[in-house]
MMTF fields as JSON, N, C-alpha, C and O atoms, coordinates in Angstrom:
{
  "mmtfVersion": "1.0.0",
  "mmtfProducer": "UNKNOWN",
  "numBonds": 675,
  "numAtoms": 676,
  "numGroups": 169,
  "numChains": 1,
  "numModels": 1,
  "chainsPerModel": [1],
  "groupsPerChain": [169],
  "chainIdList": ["A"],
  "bondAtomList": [4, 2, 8, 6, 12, 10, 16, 14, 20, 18, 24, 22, 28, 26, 32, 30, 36, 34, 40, 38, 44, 42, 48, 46, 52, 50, 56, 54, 60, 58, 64, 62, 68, 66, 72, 70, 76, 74, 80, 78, 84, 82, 88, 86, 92, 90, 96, 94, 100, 98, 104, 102, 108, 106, 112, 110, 116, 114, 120, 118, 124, 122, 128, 126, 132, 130, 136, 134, 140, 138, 144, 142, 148, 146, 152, 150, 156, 154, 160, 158, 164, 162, 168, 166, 172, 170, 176, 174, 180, 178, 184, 182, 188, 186, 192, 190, 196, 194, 200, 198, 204, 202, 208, 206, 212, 210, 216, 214, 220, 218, 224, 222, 228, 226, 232, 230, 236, 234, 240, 238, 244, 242, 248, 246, 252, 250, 256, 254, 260, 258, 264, 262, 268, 266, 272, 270, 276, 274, 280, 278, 284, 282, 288, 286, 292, 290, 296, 294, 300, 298, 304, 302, 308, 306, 312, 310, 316, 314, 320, 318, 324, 322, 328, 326, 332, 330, 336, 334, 340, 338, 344, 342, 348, 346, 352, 350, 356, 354, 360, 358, 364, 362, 368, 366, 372, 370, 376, 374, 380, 378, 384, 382, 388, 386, 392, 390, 396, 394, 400, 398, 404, 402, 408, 406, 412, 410, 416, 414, 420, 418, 424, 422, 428, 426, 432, 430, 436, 434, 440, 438, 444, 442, 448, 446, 452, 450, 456, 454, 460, 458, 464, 462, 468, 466, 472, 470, 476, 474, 480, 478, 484, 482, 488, 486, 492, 490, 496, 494, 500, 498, 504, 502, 508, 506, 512, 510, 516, 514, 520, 518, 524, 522, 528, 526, 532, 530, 536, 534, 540, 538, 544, 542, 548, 546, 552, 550, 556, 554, 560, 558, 564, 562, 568, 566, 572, 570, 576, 574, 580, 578, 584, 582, 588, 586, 592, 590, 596, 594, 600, 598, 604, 602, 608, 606, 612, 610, 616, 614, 620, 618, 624, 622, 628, 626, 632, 630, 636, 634, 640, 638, 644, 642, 648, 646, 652, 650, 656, 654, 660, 658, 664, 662, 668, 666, 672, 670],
  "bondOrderList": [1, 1, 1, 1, 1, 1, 1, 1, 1, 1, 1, 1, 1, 1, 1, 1, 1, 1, 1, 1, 1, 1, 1, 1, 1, 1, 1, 1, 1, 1, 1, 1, 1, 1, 1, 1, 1, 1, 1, 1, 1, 1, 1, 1, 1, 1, 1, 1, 1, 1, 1, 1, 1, 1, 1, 1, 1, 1, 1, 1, 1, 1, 1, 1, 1, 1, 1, 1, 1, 1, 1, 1, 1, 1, 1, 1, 1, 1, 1, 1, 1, 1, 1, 1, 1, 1, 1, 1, 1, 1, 1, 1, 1, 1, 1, 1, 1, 1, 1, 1, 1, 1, 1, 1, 1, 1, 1, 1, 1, 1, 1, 1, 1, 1, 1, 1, 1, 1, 1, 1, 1, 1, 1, 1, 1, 1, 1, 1, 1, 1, 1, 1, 1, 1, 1, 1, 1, 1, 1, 1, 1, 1, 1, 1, 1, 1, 1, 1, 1, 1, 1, 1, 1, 1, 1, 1, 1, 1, 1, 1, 1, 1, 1, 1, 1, 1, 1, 1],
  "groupList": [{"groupName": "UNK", "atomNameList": ["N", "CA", "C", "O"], "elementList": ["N", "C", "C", "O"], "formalChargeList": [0, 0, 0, 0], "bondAtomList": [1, 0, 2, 1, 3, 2], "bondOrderList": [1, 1, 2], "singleLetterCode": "X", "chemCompType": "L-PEPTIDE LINKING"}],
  "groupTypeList": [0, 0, 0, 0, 0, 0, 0, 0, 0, 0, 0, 0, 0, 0, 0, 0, 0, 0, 0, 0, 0, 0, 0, 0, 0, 0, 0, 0, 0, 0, 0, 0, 0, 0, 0, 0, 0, 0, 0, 0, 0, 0, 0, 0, 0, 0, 0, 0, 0, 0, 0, 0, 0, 0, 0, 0, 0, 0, 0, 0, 0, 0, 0, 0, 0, 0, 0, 0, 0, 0, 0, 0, 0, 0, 0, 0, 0, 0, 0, 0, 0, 0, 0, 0, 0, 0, 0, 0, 0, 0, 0, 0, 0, 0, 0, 0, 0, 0, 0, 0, 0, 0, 0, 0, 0, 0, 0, 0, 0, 0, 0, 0, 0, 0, 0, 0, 0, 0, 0, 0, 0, 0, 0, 0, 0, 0, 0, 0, 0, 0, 0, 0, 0, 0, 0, 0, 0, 0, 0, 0, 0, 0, 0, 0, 0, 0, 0, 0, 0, 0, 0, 0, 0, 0, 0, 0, 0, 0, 0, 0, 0, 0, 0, 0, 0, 0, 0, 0, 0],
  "groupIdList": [1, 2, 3, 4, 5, 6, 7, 8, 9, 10, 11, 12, 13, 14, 15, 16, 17, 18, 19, 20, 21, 22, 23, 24, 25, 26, 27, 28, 29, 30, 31, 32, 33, 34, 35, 36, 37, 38, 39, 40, 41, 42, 43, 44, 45, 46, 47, 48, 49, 50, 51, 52, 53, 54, 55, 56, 57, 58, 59, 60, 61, 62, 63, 64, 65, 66, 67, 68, 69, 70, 71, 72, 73, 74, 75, 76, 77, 78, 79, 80, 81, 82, 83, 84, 85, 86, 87, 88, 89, 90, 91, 92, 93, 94, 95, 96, 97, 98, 99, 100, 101, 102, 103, 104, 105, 106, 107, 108, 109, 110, 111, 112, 113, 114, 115, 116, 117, 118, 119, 120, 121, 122, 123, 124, 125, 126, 127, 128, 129, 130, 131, 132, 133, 134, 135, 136, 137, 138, 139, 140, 141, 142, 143, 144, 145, 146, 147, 148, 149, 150, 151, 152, 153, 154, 155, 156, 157, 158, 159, 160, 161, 162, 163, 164, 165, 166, 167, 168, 169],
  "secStructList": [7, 6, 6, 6, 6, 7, 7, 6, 2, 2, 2, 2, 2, 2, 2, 2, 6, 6, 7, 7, 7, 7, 7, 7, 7, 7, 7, 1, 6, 6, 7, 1, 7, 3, 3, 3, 3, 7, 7, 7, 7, 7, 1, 6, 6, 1, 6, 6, 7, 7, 7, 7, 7, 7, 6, 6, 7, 7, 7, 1, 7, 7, 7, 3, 3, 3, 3, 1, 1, 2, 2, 2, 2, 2, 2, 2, 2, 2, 2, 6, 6, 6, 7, 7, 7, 7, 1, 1, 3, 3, 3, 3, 3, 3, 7, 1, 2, 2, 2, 2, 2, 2, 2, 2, 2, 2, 2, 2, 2, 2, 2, 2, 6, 6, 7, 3, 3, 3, 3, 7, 2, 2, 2, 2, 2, 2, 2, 2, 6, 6, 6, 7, 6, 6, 7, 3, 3, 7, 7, 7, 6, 6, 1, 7, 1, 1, 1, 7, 2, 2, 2, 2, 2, 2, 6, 6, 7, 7, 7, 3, 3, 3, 3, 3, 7, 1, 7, 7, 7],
  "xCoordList": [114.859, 115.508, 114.808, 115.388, 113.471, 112.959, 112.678, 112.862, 112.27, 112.376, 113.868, 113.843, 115.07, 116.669, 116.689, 117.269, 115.896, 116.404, 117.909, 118.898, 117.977, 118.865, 118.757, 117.79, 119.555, 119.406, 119.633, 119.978, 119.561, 120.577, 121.063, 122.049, 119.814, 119.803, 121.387, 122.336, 121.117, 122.153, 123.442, 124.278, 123.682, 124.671, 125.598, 126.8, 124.261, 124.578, 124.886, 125.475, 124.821, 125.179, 126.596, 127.373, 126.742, 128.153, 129.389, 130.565, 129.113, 130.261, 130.017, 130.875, 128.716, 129.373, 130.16, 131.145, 129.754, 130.561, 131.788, 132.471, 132.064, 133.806, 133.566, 134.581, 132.86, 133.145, 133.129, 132.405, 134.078, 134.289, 133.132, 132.518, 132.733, 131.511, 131.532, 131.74, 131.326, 131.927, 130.822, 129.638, 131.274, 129.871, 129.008, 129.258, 127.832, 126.669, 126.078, 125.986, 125.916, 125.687, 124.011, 123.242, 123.699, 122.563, 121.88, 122.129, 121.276, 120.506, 119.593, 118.803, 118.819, 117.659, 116.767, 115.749, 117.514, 117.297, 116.526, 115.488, 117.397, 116.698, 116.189, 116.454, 115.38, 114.195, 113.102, 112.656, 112.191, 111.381, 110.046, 109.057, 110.212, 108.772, 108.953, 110.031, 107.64, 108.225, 107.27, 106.113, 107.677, 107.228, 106.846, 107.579, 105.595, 105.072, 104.611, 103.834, 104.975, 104.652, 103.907, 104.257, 102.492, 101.963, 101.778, 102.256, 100.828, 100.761, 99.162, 98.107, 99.166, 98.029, 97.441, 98.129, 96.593, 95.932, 94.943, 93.887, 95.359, 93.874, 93.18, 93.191, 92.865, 92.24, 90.772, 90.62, 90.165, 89.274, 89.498, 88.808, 90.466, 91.343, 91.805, 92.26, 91.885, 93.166, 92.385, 92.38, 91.698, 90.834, 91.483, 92.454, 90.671, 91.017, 92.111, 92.631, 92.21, 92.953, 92.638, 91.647, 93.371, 93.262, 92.998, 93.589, 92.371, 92.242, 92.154, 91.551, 92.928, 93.691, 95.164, 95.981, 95.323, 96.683, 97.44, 97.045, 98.723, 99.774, 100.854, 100.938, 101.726, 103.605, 103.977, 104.551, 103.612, 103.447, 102.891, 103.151, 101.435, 100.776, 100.388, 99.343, 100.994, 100.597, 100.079, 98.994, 100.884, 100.544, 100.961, 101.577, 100.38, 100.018, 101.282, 101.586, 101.887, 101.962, 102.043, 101.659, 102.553, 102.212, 102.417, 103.298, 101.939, 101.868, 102.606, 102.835, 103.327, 104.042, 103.734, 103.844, 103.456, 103.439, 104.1, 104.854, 103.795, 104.79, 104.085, 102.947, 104.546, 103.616, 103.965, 105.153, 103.479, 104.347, 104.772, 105.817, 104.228, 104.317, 104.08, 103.89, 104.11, 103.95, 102.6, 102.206, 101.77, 100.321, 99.849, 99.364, 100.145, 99.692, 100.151, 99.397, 101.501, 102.171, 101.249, 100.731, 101.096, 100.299, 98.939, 98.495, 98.234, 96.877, 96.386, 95.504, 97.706, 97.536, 97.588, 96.754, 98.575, 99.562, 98.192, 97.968, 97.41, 96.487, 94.711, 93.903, 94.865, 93.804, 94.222, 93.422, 94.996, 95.756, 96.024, 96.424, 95.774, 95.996, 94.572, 94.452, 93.447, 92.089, 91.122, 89.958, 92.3, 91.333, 90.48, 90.632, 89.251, 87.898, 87.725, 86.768, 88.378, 87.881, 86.342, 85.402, 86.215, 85.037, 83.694, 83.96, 82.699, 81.624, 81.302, 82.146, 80.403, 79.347, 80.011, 80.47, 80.13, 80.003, 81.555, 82.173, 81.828, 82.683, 82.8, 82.415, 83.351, 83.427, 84.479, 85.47, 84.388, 85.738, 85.313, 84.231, 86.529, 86.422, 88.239, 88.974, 88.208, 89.708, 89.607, 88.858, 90.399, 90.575, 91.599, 91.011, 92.639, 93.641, 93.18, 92.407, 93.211, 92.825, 93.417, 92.876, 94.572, 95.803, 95.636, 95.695, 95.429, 95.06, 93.783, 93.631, 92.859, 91.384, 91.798, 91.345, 92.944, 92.845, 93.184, 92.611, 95.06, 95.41, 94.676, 94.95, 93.423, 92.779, 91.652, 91.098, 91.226, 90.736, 91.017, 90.047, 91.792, 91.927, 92.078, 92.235, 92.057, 91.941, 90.256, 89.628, 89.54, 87.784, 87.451, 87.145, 87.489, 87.341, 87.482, 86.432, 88.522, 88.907, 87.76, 87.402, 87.587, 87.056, 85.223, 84.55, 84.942, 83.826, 83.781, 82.732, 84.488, 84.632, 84.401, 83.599, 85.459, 85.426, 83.376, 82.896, 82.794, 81.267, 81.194, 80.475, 81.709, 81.727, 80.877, 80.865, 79.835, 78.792, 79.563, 79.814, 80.243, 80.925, 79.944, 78.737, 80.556, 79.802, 80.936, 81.964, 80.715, 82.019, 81.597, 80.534, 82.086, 81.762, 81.492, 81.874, 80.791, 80.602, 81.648, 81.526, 82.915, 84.235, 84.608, 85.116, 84.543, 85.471, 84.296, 84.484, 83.33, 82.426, 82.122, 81.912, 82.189, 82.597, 83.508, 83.398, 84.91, 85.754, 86.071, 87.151, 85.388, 85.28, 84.704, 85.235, 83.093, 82.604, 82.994, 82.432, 83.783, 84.013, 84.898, 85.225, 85.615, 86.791, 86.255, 87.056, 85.025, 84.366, 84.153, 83.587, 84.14, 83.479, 82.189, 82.088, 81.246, 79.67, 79.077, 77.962, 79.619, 78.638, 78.547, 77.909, 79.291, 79.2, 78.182, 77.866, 77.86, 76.84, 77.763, 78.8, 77.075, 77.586, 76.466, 75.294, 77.646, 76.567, 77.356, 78.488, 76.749, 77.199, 77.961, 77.665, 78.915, 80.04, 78.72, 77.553, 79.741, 79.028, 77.978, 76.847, 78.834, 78.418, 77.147, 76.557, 76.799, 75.816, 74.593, 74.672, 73.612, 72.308, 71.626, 70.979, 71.431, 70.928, 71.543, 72.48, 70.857, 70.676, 70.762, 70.013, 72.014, 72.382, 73.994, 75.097, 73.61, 74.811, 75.829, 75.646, 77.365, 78.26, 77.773, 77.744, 77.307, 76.908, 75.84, 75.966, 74.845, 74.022, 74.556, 74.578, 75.157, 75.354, 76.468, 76.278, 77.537, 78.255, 77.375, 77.416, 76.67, 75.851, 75.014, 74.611, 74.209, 73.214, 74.494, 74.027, 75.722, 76.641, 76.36, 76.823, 75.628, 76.012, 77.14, 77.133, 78.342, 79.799, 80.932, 81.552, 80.912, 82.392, 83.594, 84.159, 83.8, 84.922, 85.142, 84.578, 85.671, 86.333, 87.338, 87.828, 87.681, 88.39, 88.893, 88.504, 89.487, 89.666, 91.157, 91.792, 91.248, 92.465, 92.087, 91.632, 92.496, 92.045, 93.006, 94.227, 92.128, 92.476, 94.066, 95.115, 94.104, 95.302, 95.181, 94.427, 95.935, 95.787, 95.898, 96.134, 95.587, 95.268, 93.723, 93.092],
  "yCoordList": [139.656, 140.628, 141.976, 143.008, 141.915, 143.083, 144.028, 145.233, 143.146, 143.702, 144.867, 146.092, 143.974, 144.397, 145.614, 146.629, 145.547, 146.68, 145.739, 146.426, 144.557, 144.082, 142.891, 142.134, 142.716, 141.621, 140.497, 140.15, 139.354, 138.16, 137.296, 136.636, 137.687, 136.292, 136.978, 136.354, 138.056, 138.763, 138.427, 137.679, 138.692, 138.596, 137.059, 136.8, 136.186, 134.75, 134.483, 133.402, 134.766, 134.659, 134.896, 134.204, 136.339, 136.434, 135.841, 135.719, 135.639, 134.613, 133.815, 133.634, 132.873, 131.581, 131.732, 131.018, 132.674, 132.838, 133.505, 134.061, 133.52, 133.974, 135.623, 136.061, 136.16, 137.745, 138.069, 137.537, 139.087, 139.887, 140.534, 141.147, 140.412, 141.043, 141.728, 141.129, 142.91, 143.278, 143.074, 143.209, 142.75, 142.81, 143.491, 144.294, 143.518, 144.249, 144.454, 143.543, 145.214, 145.738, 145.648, 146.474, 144.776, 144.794, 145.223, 144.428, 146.035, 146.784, 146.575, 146.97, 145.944, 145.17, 146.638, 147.144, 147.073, 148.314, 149.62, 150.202, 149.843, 150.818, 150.428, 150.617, 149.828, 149.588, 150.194, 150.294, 150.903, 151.591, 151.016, 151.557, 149.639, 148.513, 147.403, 147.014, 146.51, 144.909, 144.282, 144.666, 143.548, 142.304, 141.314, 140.785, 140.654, 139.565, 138.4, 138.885, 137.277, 136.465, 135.153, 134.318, 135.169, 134.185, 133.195, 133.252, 131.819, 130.754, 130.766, 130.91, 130.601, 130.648, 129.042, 128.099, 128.904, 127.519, 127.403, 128.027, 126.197, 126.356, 124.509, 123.828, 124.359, 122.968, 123.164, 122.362, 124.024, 124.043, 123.617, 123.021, 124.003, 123.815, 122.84, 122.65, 121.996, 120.771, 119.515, 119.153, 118.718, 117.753, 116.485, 115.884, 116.163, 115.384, 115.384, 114.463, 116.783, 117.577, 116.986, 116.258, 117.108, 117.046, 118.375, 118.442, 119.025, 120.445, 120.443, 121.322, 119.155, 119.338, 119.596, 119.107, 120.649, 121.003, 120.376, 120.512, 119.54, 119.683, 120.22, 121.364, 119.686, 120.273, 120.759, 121.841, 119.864, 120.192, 120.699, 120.61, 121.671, 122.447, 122.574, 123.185, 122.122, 122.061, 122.974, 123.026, 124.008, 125.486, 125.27, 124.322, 126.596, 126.305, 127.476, 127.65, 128.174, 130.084, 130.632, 130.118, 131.644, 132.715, 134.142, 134.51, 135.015, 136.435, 136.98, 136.236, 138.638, 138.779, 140.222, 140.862, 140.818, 142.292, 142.878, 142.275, 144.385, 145.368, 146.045, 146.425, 146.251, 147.221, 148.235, 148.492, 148.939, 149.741, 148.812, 148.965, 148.205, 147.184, 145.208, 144.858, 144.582, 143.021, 143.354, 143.131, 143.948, 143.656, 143.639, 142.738, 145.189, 145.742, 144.811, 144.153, 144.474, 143.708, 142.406, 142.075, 141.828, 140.444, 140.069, 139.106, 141.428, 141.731, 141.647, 140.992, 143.013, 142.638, 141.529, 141.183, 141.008, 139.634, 138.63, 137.882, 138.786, 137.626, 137.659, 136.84, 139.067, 139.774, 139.344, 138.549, 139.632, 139.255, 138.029, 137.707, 137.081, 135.728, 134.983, 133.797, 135.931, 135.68, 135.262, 134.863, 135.579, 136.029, 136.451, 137.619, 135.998, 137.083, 137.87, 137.511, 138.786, 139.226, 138.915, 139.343, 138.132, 138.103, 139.158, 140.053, 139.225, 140.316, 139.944, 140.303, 139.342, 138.66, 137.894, 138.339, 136.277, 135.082, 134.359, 134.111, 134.176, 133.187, 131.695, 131.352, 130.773, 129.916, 129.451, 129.485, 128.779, 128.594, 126.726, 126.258, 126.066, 124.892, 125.131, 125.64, 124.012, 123.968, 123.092, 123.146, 121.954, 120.582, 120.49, 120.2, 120.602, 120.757, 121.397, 122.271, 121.445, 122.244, 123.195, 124.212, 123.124, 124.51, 125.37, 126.568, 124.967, 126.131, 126.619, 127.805, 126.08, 126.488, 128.077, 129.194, 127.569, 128.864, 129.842, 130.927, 129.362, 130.251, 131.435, 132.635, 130.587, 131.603, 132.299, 132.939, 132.374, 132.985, 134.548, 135.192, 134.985, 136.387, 137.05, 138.271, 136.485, 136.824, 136.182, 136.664, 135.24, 135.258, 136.618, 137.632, 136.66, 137.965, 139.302, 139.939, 139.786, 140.124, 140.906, 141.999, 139.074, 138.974, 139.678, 140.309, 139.086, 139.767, 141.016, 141.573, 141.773, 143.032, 143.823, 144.754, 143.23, 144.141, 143.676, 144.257, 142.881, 143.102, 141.756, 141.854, 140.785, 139.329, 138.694, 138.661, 137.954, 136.434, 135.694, 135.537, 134.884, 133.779, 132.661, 132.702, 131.834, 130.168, 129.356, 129.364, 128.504, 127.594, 125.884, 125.721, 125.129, 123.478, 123.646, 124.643, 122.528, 122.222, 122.462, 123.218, 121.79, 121.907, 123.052, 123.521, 123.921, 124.779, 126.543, 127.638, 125.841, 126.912, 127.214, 128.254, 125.854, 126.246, 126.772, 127.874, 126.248, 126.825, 128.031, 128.389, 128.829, 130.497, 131.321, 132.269, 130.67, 131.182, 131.028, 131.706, 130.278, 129.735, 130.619, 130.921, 131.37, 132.242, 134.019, 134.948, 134.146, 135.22, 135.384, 136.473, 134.959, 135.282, 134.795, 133.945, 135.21, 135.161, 135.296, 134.79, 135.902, 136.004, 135.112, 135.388, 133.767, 132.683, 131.341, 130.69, 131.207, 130.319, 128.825, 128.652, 128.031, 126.708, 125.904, 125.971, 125.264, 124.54, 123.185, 123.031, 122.353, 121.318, 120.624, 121.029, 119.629, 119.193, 118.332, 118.038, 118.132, 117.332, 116.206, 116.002, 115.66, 114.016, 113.826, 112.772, 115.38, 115.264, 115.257, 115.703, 114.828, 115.242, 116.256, 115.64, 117.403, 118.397, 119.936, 120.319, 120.28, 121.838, 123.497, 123.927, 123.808, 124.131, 123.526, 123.441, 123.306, 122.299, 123.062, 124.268, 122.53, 122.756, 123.19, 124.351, 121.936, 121.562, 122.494, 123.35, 122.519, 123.375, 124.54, 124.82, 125.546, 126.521, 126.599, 127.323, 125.92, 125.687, 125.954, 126.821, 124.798, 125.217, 125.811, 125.807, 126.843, 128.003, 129.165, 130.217, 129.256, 130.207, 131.21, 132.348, 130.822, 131.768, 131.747, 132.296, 131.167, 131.554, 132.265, 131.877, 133.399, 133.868, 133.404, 133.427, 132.769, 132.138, 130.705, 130.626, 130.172, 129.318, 128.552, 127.596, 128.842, 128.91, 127.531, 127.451, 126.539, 125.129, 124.048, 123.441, 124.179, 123.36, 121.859, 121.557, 121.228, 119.819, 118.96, 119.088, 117.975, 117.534, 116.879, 117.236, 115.896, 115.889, 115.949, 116.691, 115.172, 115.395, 113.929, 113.537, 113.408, 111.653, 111.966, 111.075],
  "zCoordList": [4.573, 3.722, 3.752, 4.09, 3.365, 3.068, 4.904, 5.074, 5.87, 7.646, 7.581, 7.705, 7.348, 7.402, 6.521, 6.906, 4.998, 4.074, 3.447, 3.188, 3.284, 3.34, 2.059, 2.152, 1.048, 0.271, 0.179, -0.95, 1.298, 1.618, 0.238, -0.09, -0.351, -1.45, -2.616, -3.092, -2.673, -3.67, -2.47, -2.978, -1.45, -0.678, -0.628, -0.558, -0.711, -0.474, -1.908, -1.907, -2.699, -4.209, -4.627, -5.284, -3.931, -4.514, -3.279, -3.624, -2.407, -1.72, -2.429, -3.292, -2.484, -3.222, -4.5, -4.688, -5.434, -6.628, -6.184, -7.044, -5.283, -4.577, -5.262, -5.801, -5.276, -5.31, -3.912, -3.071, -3.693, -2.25, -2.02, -2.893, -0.673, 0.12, 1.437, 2.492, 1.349, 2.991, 3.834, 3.524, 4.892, 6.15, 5.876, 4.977, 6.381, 6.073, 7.935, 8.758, 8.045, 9.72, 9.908, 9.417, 10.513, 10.829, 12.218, 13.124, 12.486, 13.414, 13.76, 12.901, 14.968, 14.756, 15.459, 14.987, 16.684, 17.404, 16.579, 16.892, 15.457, 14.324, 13.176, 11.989, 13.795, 12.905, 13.048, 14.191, 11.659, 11.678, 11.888, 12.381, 11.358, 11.775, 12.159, 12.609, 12.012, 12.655, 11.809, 11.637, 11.423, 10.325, 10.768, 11.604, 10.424, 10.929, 9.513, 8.691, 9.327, 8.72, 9.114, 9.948, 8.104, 8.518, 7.662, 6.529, 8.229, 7.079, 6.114, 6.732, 4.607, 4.554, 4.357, 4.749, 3.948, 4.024, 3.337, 3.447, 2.212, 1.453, 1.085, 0.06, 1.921, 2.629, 1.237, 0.316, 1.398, 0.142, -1.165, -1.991, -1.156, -2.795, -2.981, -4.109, -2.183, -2.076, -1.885, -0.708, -2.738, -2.506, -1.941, -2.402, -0.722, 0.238, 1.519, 2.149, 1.603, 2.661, 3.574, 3.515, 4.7, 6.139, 7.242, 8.32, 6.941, 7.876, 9.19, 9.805, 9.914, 10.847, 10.711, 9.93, 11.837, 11.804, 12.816, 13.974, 12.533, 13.051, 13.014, 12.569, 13.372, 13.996, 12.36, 12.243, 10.934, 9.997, 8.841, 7.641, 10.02, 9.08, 8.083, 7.863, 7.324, 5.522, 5.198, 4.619, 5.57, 4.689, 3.233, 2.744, 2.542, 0.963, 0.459, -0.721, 1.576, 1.368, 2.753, 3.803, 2.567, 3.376, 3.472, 2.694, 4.115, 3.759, 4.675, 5.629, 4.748, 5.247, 5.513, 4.467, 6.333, 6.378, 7.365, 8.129, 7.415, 8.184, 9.101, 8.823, 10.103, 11.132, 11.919, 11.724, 12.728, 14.121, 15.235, 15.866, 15.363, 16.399, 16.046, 14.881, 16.714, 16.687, 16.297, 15.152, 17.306, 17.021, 15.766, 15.082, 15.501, 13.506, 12.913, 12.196, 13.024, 11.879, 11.827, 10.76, 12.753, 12.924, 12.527, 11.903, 13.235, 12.29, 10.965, 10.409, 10.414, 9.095, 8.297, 7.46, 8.589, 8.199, 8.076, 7.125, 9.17, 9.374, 8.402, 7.965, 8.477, 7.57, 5.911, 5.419, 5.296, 4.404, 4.06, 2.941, 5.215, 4.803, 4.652, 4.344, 4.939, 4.57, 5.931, 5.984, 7.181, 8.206, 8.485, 8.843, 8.541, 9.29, 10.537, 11.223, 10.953, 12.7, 13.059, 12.389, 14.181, 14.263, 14.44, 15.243, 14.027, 14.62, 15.746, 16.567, 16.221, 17.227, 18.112, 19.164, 17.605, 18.634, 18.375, 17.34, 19.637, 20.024, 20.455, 21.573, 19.535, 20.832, 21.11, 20.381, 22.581, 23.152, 23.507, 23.865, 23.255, 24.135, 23.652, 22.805, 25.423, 25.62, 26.333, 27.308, 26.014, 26.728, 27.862, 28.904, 28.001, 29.348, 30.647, 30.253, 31.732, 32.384, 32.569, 33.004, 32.313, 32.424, 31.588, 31.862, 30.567, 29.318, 29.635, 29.342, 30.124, 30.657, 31.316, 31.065, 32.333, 33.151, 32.76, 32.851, 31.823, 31.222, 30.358, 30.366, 29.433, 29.143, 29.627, 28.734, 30.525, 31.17, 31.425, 31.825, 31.307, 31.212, 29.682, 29.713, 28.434, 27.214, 27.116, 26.173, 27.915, 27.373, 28.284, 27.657, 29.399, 29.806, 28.772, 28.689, 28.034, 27.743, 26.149, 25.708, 25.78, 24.781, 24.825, 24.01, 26.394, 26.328, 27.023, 26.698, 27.898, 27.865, 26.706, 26.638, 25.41, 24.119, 23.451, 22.478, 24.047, 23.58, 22.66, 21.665, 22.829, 22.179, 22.897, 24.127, 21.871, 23.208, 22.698, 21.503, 24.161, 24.487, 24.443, 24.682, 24.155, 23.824, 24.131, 23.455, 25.369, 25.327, 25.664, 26.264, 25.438, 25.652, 27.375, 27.989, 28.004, 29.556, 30.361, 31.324, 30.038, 31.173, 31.044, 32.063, 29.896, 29.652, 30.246, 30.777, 29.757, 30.681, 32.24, 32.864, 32.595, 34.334, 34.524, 35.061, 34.177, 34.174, 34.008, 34.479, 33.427, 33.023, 34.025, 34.605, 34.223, 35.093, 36.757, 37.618, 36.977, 38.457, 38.59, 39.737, 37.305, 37.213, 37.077, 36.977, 37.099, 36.933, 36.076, 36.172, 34.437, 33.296, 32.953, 32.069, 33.515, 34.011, 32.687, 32.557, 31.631, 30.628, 29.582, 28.566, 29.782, 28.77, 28.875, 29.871, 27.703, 27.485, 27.241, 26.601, 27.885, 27.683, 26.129, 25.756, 25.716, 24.553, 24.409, 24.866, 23.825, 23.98, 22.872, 21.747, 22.937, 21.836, 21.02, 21.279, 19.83, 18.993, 18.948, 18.505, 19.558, 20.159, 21.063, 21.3, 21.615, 22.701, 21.805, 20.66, 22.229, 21.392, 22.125, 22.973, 22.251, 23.038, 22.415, 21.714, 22.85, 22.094, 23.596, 24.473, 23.095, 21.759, 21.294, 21.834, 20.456, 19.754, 19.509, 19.669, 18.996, 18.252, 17.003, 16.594, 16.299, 15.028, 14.93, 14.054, 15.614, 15.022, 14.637, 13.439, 15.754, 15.42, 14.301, 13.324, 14.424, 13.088, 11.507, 10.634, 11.712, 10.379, 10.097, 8.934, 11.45, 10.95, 11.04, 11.476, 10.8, 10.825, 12.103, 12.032, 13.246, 14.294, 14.928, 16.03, 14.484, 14.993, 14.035, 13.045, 14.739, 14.275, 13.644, 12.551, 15.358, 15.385, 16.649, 17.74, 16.327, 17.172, 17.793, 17.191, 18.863, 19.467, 19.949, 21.114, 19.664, 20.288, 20.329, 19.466, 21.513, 21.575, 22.399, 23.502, 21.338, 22.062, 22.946, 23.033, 23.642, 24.996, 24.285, 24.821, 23.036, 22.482, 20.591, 19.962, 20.139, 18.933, 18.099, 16.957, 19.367, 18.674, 18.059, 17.491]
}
């Protein structure tokens, strides 16, 4: 409604109450912005959550903002929904090998813009065999060796992280 300038809910109201409604012309072309809506999530709040996500998310909410473009709009949208942009450190693990490659030109990317990359064993060859030379391999949970997931998880040297797993069993 509010993207259009447009009131559906008042619109959808009065057909059903049989009042006459004339078309309403929608223009997607002249539009002055682009709207992006996201989900928020509050796994903290919700005792005994599952803060894995699936196909059904179990969002709580979500926020909705306006932009010049997809990007702004999305940014904001995501900032707003209590997003952190990262400062520093990244990490990446990615289980598929296809997605390995696929991203490979957004970790590049990532450390061009001045990010230390940190990624699991497979997913770090994989980078570097691809030319992204400046990532550190560390190791998954399960390994006992350093430098860990876990560790760094809990001395907060990560940003962010980045992980799509091999499946979701």
């Amino acid at each position: 409604s509010k993207t259009y300038n447009v009131n559906f809910v008042t619109i959808a109201t009065r057909i059903m109450l049989g009042i006459p409604q004339r078309p309403v012309t929608i223009q997607p072309i002249d539009m002055e912005c682009i709207a992006a809506k996201v989900p928020t999530f509050s796994f903290s709040r919700l005792k005994n959550s599952d803060p894995r996500l699936g196909v059904e998310m179990q969002s709580t909410g979500e926020v909705a903002c306006f932009g010049v473009n997809q990007y702004e709009a999305f940014l904001k949208a995501m900032i707003a929904a209590g997003f952190k942009l990262p400062t520093k450190n990244i990490l990446i693990s990615i289980g598929p090998s296809q997605q390995k490659l696929e991203f490979v030109q957004y970790a590049q990317m990532l450390a061009d813009m001045g990010y230390t990359l940190y990624a699991t064993k497979n997913t770090a060859e994989t980078l570097k065999a691809q030319g992204v030379d400046s990532c550190t391999t560390v190791y998954k949970p399960f390994v006992r060796r350093e430098p860990n997931v876990i560790t760094m998880l809990k001395t907060g040297k990560l940003d962010l992280v980045i992980n799509v797993p091999d499946s979701m069993d």
